[in-house]
Amino acid sequence: MNQFKLRNILPFITPIIFIYIIISLGWKTYINEFLNIGVLIFFVFLLSILHFYIFFEKKVDKKLKSMIFLSFMILIPSIFLSIIKIFFYKKNFLDIKNLLLVSLTLYILIRITYFLRNIIYVKIHNPVFIFITSFIFLSFLGSIFLMLPTSTVKKISFIDALFTSTSAVCVTGLVVLDTSKDFTFLGKVIILILIELGGLGILTITSFLSYFFRDGFSFREGIYISNFLNTKKTTNVLSLSVKVVLFTLIVEITGALLIYFSIQEQNILESDSPLFFSIFHSISAFCNSGFSTLSKGLYSESIRFNYLLQFIIACLLILGGIGFNILFNFFTYIWLTLKKYIYKIFKDEYFRNPVHIVTLNTKIVVFTTFSLLLLGTIFYYISEYHSSLLEHTTYTGKWISSFFSSATSRTAGFQVLNMNQWAPLTIVFTIFLMWIGASPASTGGGIKTSTFALALMNIISLSKGKERLEIQRKEISSESIRLSFSIIILSLIAIYISILIILFLDPKEDILFITFEVFSAFSTVGLSLGITSNLSNGSKLVLIILMFLGRIGFFNIMVGLLKNRKISHYYYRYPKENILIH
């Protein structure tokens, strides 16, 4: 057997390993633990030997050689650590198994990255199509993992598994099952992984891994990644994806530590451990998913009045929902401002900042986000002061709970107030906040803050008789204005049709509750008035589709399906015609 044939074994052995990982995780009670570890060690050892031989082949493609090297560097340490643990810690088989599973899972991620870069990107020329299919594939894969016997306390249906998986991948938070009681620790870990992958996007993760390949990346790959990260540049998108992943990990780790110290005095009985509770809720909050390991979420009696915890999670929600481009632009401004004062104080030099550090996009998003947070906080405080806020006896508690409700209503499904006591006015206002949602290029959904702001400012501009929309001495392109109104109309059409279908399938449910549920699903918010689990399978399927539309973007789907691949140059213009519209 020569080395060329050994290279051809890899595409066949990867799915075998993947299937065995599923079996090992899902049916561990039927497999002898020692035998299971032996098989895992065999797979890791076999892969290590194969990669070692392939790496020294002279005619190996540069991209394949990079993948081989990175895979070998991940597989080898797990072999040595497993041998050490077997000889010195013979009883600790669970740690060895987890180590091997993590190693093989990382290897599969690397293989997926290689497959995307060298197979999918070459054959498929539509970045939007790849973006859409990545979420669909991840949702169906997640539902398979959630249906494993060891993922749930009792057997669940495929539609419930798909609903939960889609809700996690689309970072929504709507649930048809009790995450705390119906899922095992493994099930919760799977949900957490789906939330992280859905929040960042599988393309961002694979791009992050591509950074460690030594062959760089193609122009086409840059286009695909820039399309997902919502940036016009293609030159530095690989480093941008690395920044996004590293920034996410830093914020989530910091958030987990803060949450951990904020709950030290609380006895969280339902959670597996305070550490897991902290990690789960930090990731869930930053990714704006709204999943919780507690049956009543943050409204549970053990943490309902922990205002420090509420403030920490609210900050994570805002950071995750404001958009990575906005955050990086804002941090650049802070760093350059500090640098300016440092030069002035210590070096007695004048450091001149680049012109227009803070972009107009950043100003619009930050101003709109701050305005909505302030408006929402005041509204919840006034509207629920004599209702759901009564159980919060202090003014500090009332204001923090109102602030938290304002933050979570646009992005995530956490709640610290009793929604059963909400007045219809509060419900309708929350629907409005959910519809606006988070900011572009963030982990949140909705029509986006910039879309709402542009549409509103354009209406004001037209009312003043202006033909162009001008903001701070800059003219907003007609393409951006048309796009904002298109997104608004498409969202309302999708929401209206969904309400009609669910009313037809579940006529007994209250129309206000259904409307709330539909807006929550489309905007990937996750708040619910308690009817999700009572809906029929058809209605659940409608919500699943809505969550996809909200996360991927209705307009993106239409572009992916309808856009003409050929570049069209229009060398003509038809005569203009005015249509009566008022």
C-alpha positions as MATLAB code, in Angstrom:
seq = 'MNQFKLRNILPFITPIIFIYIIISLGWKTYINEFLNIGVLIFFVFLLSILHFYIFFEKKVDKKLKSMIFLSFMILIPSIFLSIIKIFFYKKNFLDIKNLLLVSLTLYILIRITYFLRNIIYVKIHNPVFIFITSFIFLSFLGSIFLMLPTSTVKKISFIDALFTSTSAVCVTGLVVLDTSKDFTFLGKVIILILIELGGLGILTITSFLSYFFRDGFSFREGIYISNFLNTKKTTNVLSLSVKVVLFTLIVEITGALLIYFSIQEQNILESDSPLFFSIFHSISAFCNSGFSTLSKGLYSESIRFNYLLQFIIACLLILGGIGFNILFNFFTYIWLTLKKYIYKIFKDEYFRNPVHIVTLNTKIVVFTTFSLLLLGTIFYYISEYHSSLLEHTTYTGKWISSFFSSATSRTAGFQVLNMNQWAPLTIVFTIFLMWIGASPASTGGGIKTSTFALALMNIISLSKGKERLEIQRKEISSESIRLSFSIIILSLIAIYISILIILFLDPKEDILFITFEVFSAFSTVGLSLGITSNLSNGSKLVLIILMFLGRIGFFNIMVGLLKNRKISHYYYRYPKENILIH';
ca = [
       0.000    0.000    0.000;
       1.668    3.243   -1.100;
       1.212    6.667    0.411;
      -1.169    7.861   -2.291;
      -3.634    5.140   -1.297;
      -3.205    6.011    2.363;
      -4.213    9.564    1.528;
      -7.424    8.316   -0.079;
      -8.405    6.460    3.117;
      -9.008    9.711    5.042;
     -12.345   10.663    3.369;
     -13.726    7.218    4.269;
     -12.387    6.896    7.812;
     -13.705   10.332    8.929;
     -17.440    9.436    8.675;
     -16.721    6.108   10.405;
     -15.160    7.960   13.333;
     -18.057   10.417   13.375;
     -20.621    7.598   13.545;
     -18.664    5.885   16.316;
     -18.581    9.125   18.321;
     -22.382    9.269   18.079;
     -22.638    5.628   19.214;
     -20.157    6.188   22.029;
     -22.066    9.223   23.295;
     -25.581    7.954   22.726;
     -25.434    4.321   23.762;
     -22.679    4.227   26.369;
     -24.719    1.901   28.621;
     -24.510   -0.816   25.962;
     -20.761   -0.547   25.364;
     -18.110   -1.758   27.770;
     -16.289    1.365   28.966;
     -12.814   -0.178   28.782;
     -13.497   -1.550   25.292;
     -14.883    1.825   24.251;
     -11.695    3.610   25.332;
      -9.627    0.986   23.532;
     -11.490    1.617   20.268;
     -11.100    5.396   20.667;
      -7.348    5.033   21.278;
      -7.140    2.798   18.193;
      -8.816    5.459   16.047;
      -6.561    8.248   17.339;
      -3.428    6.095   16.921;
      -4.457    5.008   13.406;
      -5.132    8.591   12.345;
      -1.804    9.732   13.807;
       0.137    7.098   11.840;
      -1.743    7.891    8.627;
      -1.122   11.619    8.976;
       2.553   11.049    9.785;
       3.099    9.066    6.573;
       1.045   11.415    4.395;
       2.874   14.496    5.702;
       6.225   13.298    4.308;
       4.834   12.452    0.888;
       6.628   14.650   -1.666;
       3.664   15.277   -3.974;
       1.165   16.256   -1.303;
      -0.868   19.381   -2.087;
       0.053   22.392    0.045;
      -3.485   22.789    1.439;
      -3.716   19.095    2.300;
      -0.298   19.215    3.965;
      -1.430   22.100    6.190;
      -4.522   20.145    7.235;
      -2.418   17.022    7.897;
       0.059   18.918   10.052;
      -2.625   20.632   12.157;
      -4.520   17.340   12.613;
      -1.364   15.528   13.690;
      -0.577   18.228   16.272;
      -4.052   17.787   17.792;
      -4.122   13.963   17.775;
      -0.658   13.192   19.170;
      -1.021   14.949   22.583;
      -4.228   13.028   23.337;
      -2.400    9.721   22.768;
       0.394   10.574   25.220;
      -1.985   11.994   27.836;
      -4.225    8.914   27.587;
      -1.275    6.549   28.089;
      -0.115    8.541   31.121;
      -3.604    8.490   32.639;
      -4.020    4.743   32.025;
      -0.760    3.879   33.778;
      -0.927    6.389   36.631;
      -4.691    6.938   37.084;
      -6.185    3.585   36.096;
      -9.638    4.213   37.595;
     -10.215    7.559   35.892;
     -11.516    6.173   32.576;
     -14.092    8.925   32.088;
     -11.421   11.644   31.770;
      -9.532    9.543   29.206;
     -12.685    8.987   27.176;
     -13.599   12.692   27.216;
     -10.057   13.648   26.202;
     -10.128   11.272   23.232;
     -13.613   12.378   22.184;
     -12.588   16.050   22.281;
      -9.489   15.257   20.221;
     -11.482   13.360   17.590;
     -14.186   16.047   17.512;
     -11.570   18.748   16.842;
     -10.150   16.537   14.111;
     -13.574   16.266   12.467;
     -13.942   20.070   12.637;
     -10.608   20.415   10.849;
     -11.754   17.922    8.200;
     -14.995   19.897    7.744;
     -12.935   23.076    7.334;
     -10.792   21.398    4.677;
     -13.895   20.036    2.953;
     -15.529   23.480    2.870;
     -12.426   25.218    1.560;
     -11.443   22.742   -1.119;
     -14.702   21.094   -2.173;
     -17.727   23.267   -1.345;
     -16.150   26.659   -2.128;
     -14.843   25.356   -5.460;
     -18.092   23.818   -6.680;
     -20.659   26.242   -5.241;
     -20.369   29.866   -6.317;
     -23.169   31.289   -4.175;
     -22.035   32.441   -0.695;
     -25.629   33.016    0.441;
     -26.543   29.430   -0.429;
     -23.610   28.108    1.622;
     -24.611   30.389    4.505;
     -28.200   29.090    4.435;
     -27.348   25.396    4.087;
     -24.803   25.579    6.933;
     -27.574   26.518    9.391;
     -29.992   23.915    8.012;
     -27.332   21.191    8.177;
     -26.352   22.164   11.722;
     -29.992   22.113   12.892;
     -30.658   18.640   11.502;
     -27.341   17.345   12.859;
     -28.181   18.800   16.272;
     -31.600   17.122   16.265;
     -29.916   13.737   15.645;
     -27.635   14.268   18.648;
     -30.546   15.395   20.839;
     -32.477   12.225   19.977;
     -29.695   10.011   21.363;
     -30.899    7.906   24.354;
     -28.336    9.506   26.674;
     -29.243   13.082   25.680;
     -32.716   13.047   27.198;
     -34.361   11.676   30.324;
     -37.087   10.078   28.207;
     -37.541    9.561   24.474;
     -38.536   12.667   22.504;
     -40.111   13.044   19.082;
     -38.180   14.185   16.016;
     -40.203   17.422   15.733;
     -39.376   18.335   19.359;
     -35.688   17.525   18.810;
     -35.644   19.557   15.589;
     -37.457   22.454   17.292;
     -34.958   22.495   20.186;
     -31.968   22.162   17.854;
     -33.230   24.923   15.534;
     -33.974   27.169   18.508;
     -30.394   26.661   19.739;
     -28.719   27.052   16.328;
     -30.800   30.129   15.488;
     -30.086   31.422   19.044;
     -33.788   31.885   19.739;
     -34.555   30.263   23.097;
     -38.107   29.042   22.438;
     -38.527   25.613   24.015;
     -41.093   22.832   23.816;
     -39.317   20.821   26.513;
     -37.939   21.682   29.933;
     -34.192   22.059   29.390;
     -33.534   21.436   33.083;
     -35.653   18.302   33.538;
     -36.002   16.703   30.095;
     -32.343   16.819   29.037;
     -29.394   15.084   30.661;
     -26.030   16.740   31.211;
     -24.933   15.498   27.764;
     -28.094   16.966   26.224;
     -27.391   20.339   27.815;
     -23.801   20.262   26.544;
     -25.066   19.505   23.015;
     -27.504   22.435   23.252;
     -24.663   24.669   24.481;
     -22.431   23.658   21.550;
     -25.275   24.313   19.104;
     -25.790   27.766   20.647;
     -22.103   28.623   20.245;
     -21.902   27.323   16.685;
     -25.152   29.055   15.775;
     -24.140   32.335   17.389;
     -20.758   32.514   15.689;
     -21.699   30.587   12.555;
     -20.023   27.463   11.214;
     -18.277   29.560    8.548;
     -16.656   31.755   11.205;
     -15.477   28.684   13.127;
     -13.998   27.070   10.015;
     -12.372   30.366    9.055;
     -10.843   30.542   12.522;
      -9.356   27.073   11.994;
      -8.227   28.084    8.496;
      -6.080   30.774   10.098;
      -3.848   28.034   11.494;
      -3.390   26.434    8.084;
      -0.119   27.572    6.621;
      -1.363   28.126    3.077;
      -3.454   31.277    3.540;
      -6.877   31.556    1.934;
      -8.356   32.176   -1.494;
     -10.113   35.295   -2.736;
     -13.353   33.330   -3.094;
     -13.121   32.165    0.514;
     -12.650   35.789    1.513;
     -15.869   36.694   -0.306;
     -17.779   33.930    1.476;
     -16.499   34.878    4.922;
     -17.067   38.606    4.351;
     -20.650   37.829    3.317;
     -21.282   36.086    6.625;
     -19.468   38.690    8.756;
     -21.354   41.453    6.937;
     -18.302   43.388    5.803;
     -17.425   44.768    2.375;
     -13.698   44.055    2.729;
     -12.177   40.749    1.628;
      -8.509   41.423    2.400;
      -8.534   41.002    6.183;
     -11.612   38.838    6.747;
      -9.571   35.870    7.962;
      -8.013   37.935   10.745;
     -11.469   39.426   11.422;
     -12.935   35.945   11.929;
     -10.088   35.169   14.347;
     -10.827   38.402   16.232;
     -14.530   37.494   16.398;
     -13.845   34.027   17.851;
     -11.176   35.214   20.298;
     -13.276   38.197   21.427;
     -16.268   35.900   21.927;
     -14.244   33.462   24.021;
     -12.749   36.258   26.140;
     -16.154   37.834   26.826;
     -17.778   34.469   27.561;
     -14.998   33.403   29.936;
     -15.124   36.774   31.714;
     -18.916   36.566   31.879;
     -18.782   33.034   33.273;
     -16.384   34.113   36.041;
     -18.551   37.112   36.958;
     -21.693   34.964   37.014;
     -19.920   32.321   39.106;
     -18.920   34.849   41.786;
     -22.378   36.475   41.731;
     -24.166   33.207   42.621;
     -21.834   32.006   45.376;
     -24.382   32.678   48.094;
     -27.278   31.111   46.152;
     -28.262   27.455   46.235;
     -29.094   26.585   42.639;
     -30.627   23.153   43.157;
     -31.703   22.476   39.565;
     -28.349   23.238   37.956;
     -25.713   20.534   37.550;
     -23.088   22.718   39.229;
     -22.449   26.447   39.771;
     -19.553   26.314   37.293;
     -21.626   24.716   34.542;
     -24.481   27.118   35.302;
     -22.081   30.046   34.873;
     -20.567   28.765   31.621;
     -23.960   27.843   30.147;
     -25.604   31.174   30.928;
     -22.587   33.235   29.858;
     -22.551   31.601   26.406;
     -26.337   31.640   26.185;
     -26.444   35.343   27.098;
     -23.664   36.538   24.783;
     -25.113   34.521   21.881;
     -28.552   35.973   22.726;
     -30.150   32.516   22.836;
     -32.115   32.703   26.099;
     -31.678   29.021   27.007;
     -31.375   28.283   30.724;
     -30.592   25.221   32.837;
     -33.328   26.249   35.278;
     -36.978   25.316   34.679;
     -38.222   28.888   35.175;
     -35.063   30.465   33.798;
     -33.841   33.550   35.621;
     -37.296   33.900   37.188;
     -36.502   30.887   39.411;
     -36.862   31.667   43.091;
     -33.196   30.955   43.844;
     -31.900   33.814   41.643;
     -34.971   35.975   40.988;
     -33.713   38.790   43.214;
     -30.024   38.505   42.344;
     -29.741   41.931   40.716;
     -25.988   41.678   40.186;
     -26.537   38.530   38.115;
     -29.264   40.288   36.135;
     -26.987   43.227   35.392;
     -24.108   40.951   34.268;
     -26.339   38.959   31.925;
     -27.952   42.155   30.570;
     -24.472   43.488   29.710;
     -23.622   40.223   27.941;
     -26.867   40.469   25.977;
     -26.066   44.002   24.874;
     -22.476   43.121   23.885;
     -23.656   40.121   21.869;
     -26.489   42.043   20.232;
     -24.712   45.240   19.220;
     -22.584   43.657   16.476;
     -18.923   42.686   16.202;
     -18.061   45.415   13.669;
     -19.551   48.049   15.974;
     -17.682   46.705   18.995;
     -14.337   46.590   17.204;
     -14.848   50.110   15.852;
     -15.792   51.379   19.315;
     -12.818   49.675   21.006;
     -10.500   51.117   18.349;
     -11.767   54.592   19.247;
     -11.217   53.952   22.994;
      -7.699   52.594   22.391;
      -6.659   55.515   20.179;
      -8.096   58.003   22.680;
      -6.122   56.400   25.524;
      -3.028   56.315   23.313;
      -3.450   60.016   22.625;
      -3.456   60.889   26.359;
      -0.588   58.485   27.112;
       1.586   60.184   24.470;
       0.641   63.587   25.825;
       1.363   62.750   29.490;
       4.429   60.492   29.276;
       6.077   61.491   25.998;
       4.857   65.071   25.722;
       3.951   64.364   22.102;
       0.762   65.025   20.192;
      -0.747   61.882   18.730;
      -3.178   62.642   15.934;
      -6.095   60.261   15.549;
      -7.139   59.114   12.060;
     -10.060   61.037   10.591;
     -13.520   59.565   11.205;
     -12.510   56.759   13.591;
     -16.099   56.214   14.643;
     -18.095   55.418   11.524;
     -21.587   56.721   10.844;
     -22.849   53.143   11.035;
     -21.466   52.833   14.582;
     -23.049   56.144   15.623;
     -26.471   55.120   14.285;
     -26.392   51.680   15.893;
     -25.117   52.901   19.281;
     -27.586   55.806   19.419;
     -30.541   53.600   18.399;
     -29.552   50.847   20.837;
     -29.135   53.304   23.722;
     -32.440   55.032   22.898;
     -34.365   51.752   22.776;
     -32.780   50.549   26.038;
     -33.666   53.819   27.774;
     -37.189   53.910   26.347;
     -37.780   50.261   27.231;
     -36.474   50.635   30.786;
     -38.732   53.616   31.511;
     -41.735   51.939   29.875;
     -41.399   48.661   31.826;
     -40.894   50.569   35.065;
     -44.070   52.617   34.552;
     -46.313   49.954   32.984;
     -45.405   47.120   35.386;
     -44.841   49.168   38.560;
     -48.157   48.052   40.084;
     -48.081   44.584   38.530;
     -45.125   42.229   37.948;
     -42.642   44.652   39.581;
     -44.467   44.534   42.927;
     -42.435   41.550   44.142;
     -39.270   43.634   43.738;
     -39.463   45.714   46.901;
     -36.526   48.099   46.338;
     -36.224   50.859   43.755;
     -32.857   49.441   42.702;
     -34.459   46.057   42.075;
     -37.316   47.598   40.084;
     -35.003   49.650   37.861;
     -32.542   46.780   37.221;
     -35.415   44.389   36.433;
     -36.886   46.988   34.060;
     -33.475   47.504   32.428;
     -33.029   43.742   32.088;
     -36.485   43.363   30.510;
     -35.691   46.140   28.049;
     -32.420   44.454   27.034;
     -33.781   40.920   26.763;
     -36.964   41.877   24.871;
     -34.976   42.837   21.773;
     -32.497   39.993   21.734;
     -32.870   37.026   24.106;
     -35.493   34.932   25.857;
     -34.445   35.462   29.463;
     -36.984   37.040   31.780;
     -36.995   38.069   35.439;
     -40.617   39.238   35.575;
     -43.803   37.178   35.766;
     -45.092   37.478   32.199;
     -48.458   36.011   33.200;
     -49.124   39.283   35.049;
     -48.223   41.502   32.114;
     -50.860   43.934   30.872;
     -51.832   43.787   27.153;
     -50.080   47.153   26.706;
     -46.780   45.655   27.941;
     -47.186   42.637   25.655;
     -47.790   44.832   22.584;
     -44.808   47.059   23.431;
     -42.606   43.974   23.879;
     -43.724   42.772   20.427;
     -42.501   46.100   19.033;
     -39.078   45.726   20.709;
     -38.785   42.106   19.550;
     -39.561   43.137   15.978;
     -36.726   45.709   15.934;
     -34.292   43.233   17.488;
     -30.508   43.538   17.685;
     -27.910   45.160   15.421;
     -26.375   43.939   12.126;
     -23.533   41.371   12.212;
     -24.485   40.358   15.756;
     -25.806   37.192   17.369;
     -29.330   38.658   17.639;
     -32.264   38.739   15.225;
     -35.093   41.090   14.244;
     -35.165   43.612   11.414;
     -32.089   45.246   13.094;
     -31.663   48.625   14.751;
     -30.022   50.268   11.731;
     -32.889   49.153    9.466;
     -35.445   50.710   11.801;
     -33.386   53.889   12.220;
     -32.872   54.388    8.465;
     -36.546   53.813    7.713;
     -37.627   56.248   10.441;
     -35.137   58.951    9.392;
     -36.127   58.534    5.745;
     -39.789   59.092    6.663;
     -38.818   62.266    8.542;
     -36.664   63.398    5.615;
     -39.502   62.849    3.111;
     -41.908   64.697    5.426;
     -39.584   67.698    5.263;
     -39.705   67.593    1.471;
     -36.113   66.412    0.985;
     -35.257   64.169   -1.949;
     -32.214   62.638   -0.273;
     -31.520   61.220    3.171;
     -28.572   63.078    4.705;
     -27.109   62.325    8.131;
     -24.172   64.305    9.565;
     -23.159   65.684    6.167;
     -23.264   62.267    4.565;
     -25.776   61.086    2.002;
     -27.209   57.628    2.633;
     -27.237   55.500   -0.492;
     -30.607   54.750   -2.084;
     -29.639   51.060   -2.017;
     -29.477   51.085    1.804;
     -32.848   52.845    2.034;
     -34.527   50.434   -0.408;
     -33.015   47.495    1.437;
     -34.276   48.709    4.823;
     -37.855   49.089    3.562;
     -37.662   45.722    1.765;
     -36.609   43.990    4.999;
     -39.459   45.655    6.911;
     -42.105   44.646    4.356;
     -40.787   41.075    4.011;
     -40.734   40.625    7.796;
     -44.341   41.791    8.136;
     -45.460   39.520    5.287;
     -43.752   36.476    6.831;
     -45.151   37.268   10.279;
     -48.692   37.867    9.017;
     -48.809   34.644    6.974;
     -47.423   32.670    9.952;
     -50.077   34.079   12.294;
     -52.805   33.051    9.830;
     -51.434   29.498    9.507;
     -51.072   28.974   13.273;
     -54.566   30.396   13.867;
     -55.880   27.854   11.370;
     -53.930   24.941   12.926;
     -54.568   25.947   16.575;
     -57.812   27.960   16.626;
     -58.217   27.568   20.402;
     -55.127   29.642   21.200;
     -55.444   33.364   21.921;
     -54.547   35.539   18.914;
     -52.430   37.914   21.045;
     -50.441   34.974   22.427;
     -49.938   33.576   18.913;
     -48.838   36.977   17.615;
     -46.351   37.270   20.479;
     -45.012   33.768   19.749;
     -44.608   34.460   16.027;
     -42.763   37.757   16.546;
     -40.551   36.046   19.137;
     -39.661   33.224   16.715;
     -39.026   35.476   13.709;
     -36.872   37.895   15.724;
     -35.080   34.939   17.415;
     -35.900   36.422   20.818;
     -37.289   33.373   22.611;
     -39.769   35.034   24.948;
     -43.052   33.137   25.278;
     -46.385   33.514   27.036;
     -46.436   29.750   27.641;
     -48.148   28.295   24.569;
     -45.102   26.851   22.739;
     -45.363   23.295   24.079;
     -49.160   23.247   23.552;
     -48.972   23.967   19.815;
     -49.585   21.290   17.200;
     -46.713   19.803   15.192;
     -47.749   21.910   12.190;
     -47.535   25.113   14.206;
     -44.170   24.047   15.622;
     -42.942   23.530   12.059;
     -44.094   27.051   11.174;
     -42.096   28.428   14.121;
     -39.056   26.382   13.036;
     -39.210   27.952    9.568;
     -39.663   31.384   11.143;
     -36.582   30.912   13.319;
     -34.584   30.038   10.187;
     -35.930   33.095    8.361;
     -35.120   35.327   11.328;
     -31.571   34.063   11.826;
     -30.588   33.756    8.172;
     -32.637   36.697    6.935;
     -35.631   36.544    4.619;
     -33.901   38.895    2.186;
     -30.761   36.719    2.139;
     -32.853   33.698    1.208;
     -34.519   35.593   -1.655;
     -31.115   36.778   -2.900;
     -29.763   33.234   -2.714;
     -32.691   31.863   -4.709;
     -33.463   34.664   -7.174;
     -30.303   36.682   -7.794;
     -28.902   36.441  -11.281;
     -25.372   35.031  -11.163;
     -24.338   36.955  -14.285;
     -23.113   40.494  -13.835;
     -25.531   42.811  -15.618;
     -24.543   46.214  -16.953;
     -27.462   48.483  -17.732;
     -26.573   50.878  -20.536;
     -30.101   52.192  -20.821;
     -32.806   53.831  -18.703;
     -36.564   53.818  -19.237;
     -38.670   56.977  -18.949;
     -39.702   57.777  -15.362;
     -43.320   57.444  -14.263;
     -44.864   58.693  -11.015;
     -47.354   56.418   -9.258;
     -50.059   57.847   -6.988;
     -49.545   56.471   -3.463;
     -51.411   58.956   -1.242;
];
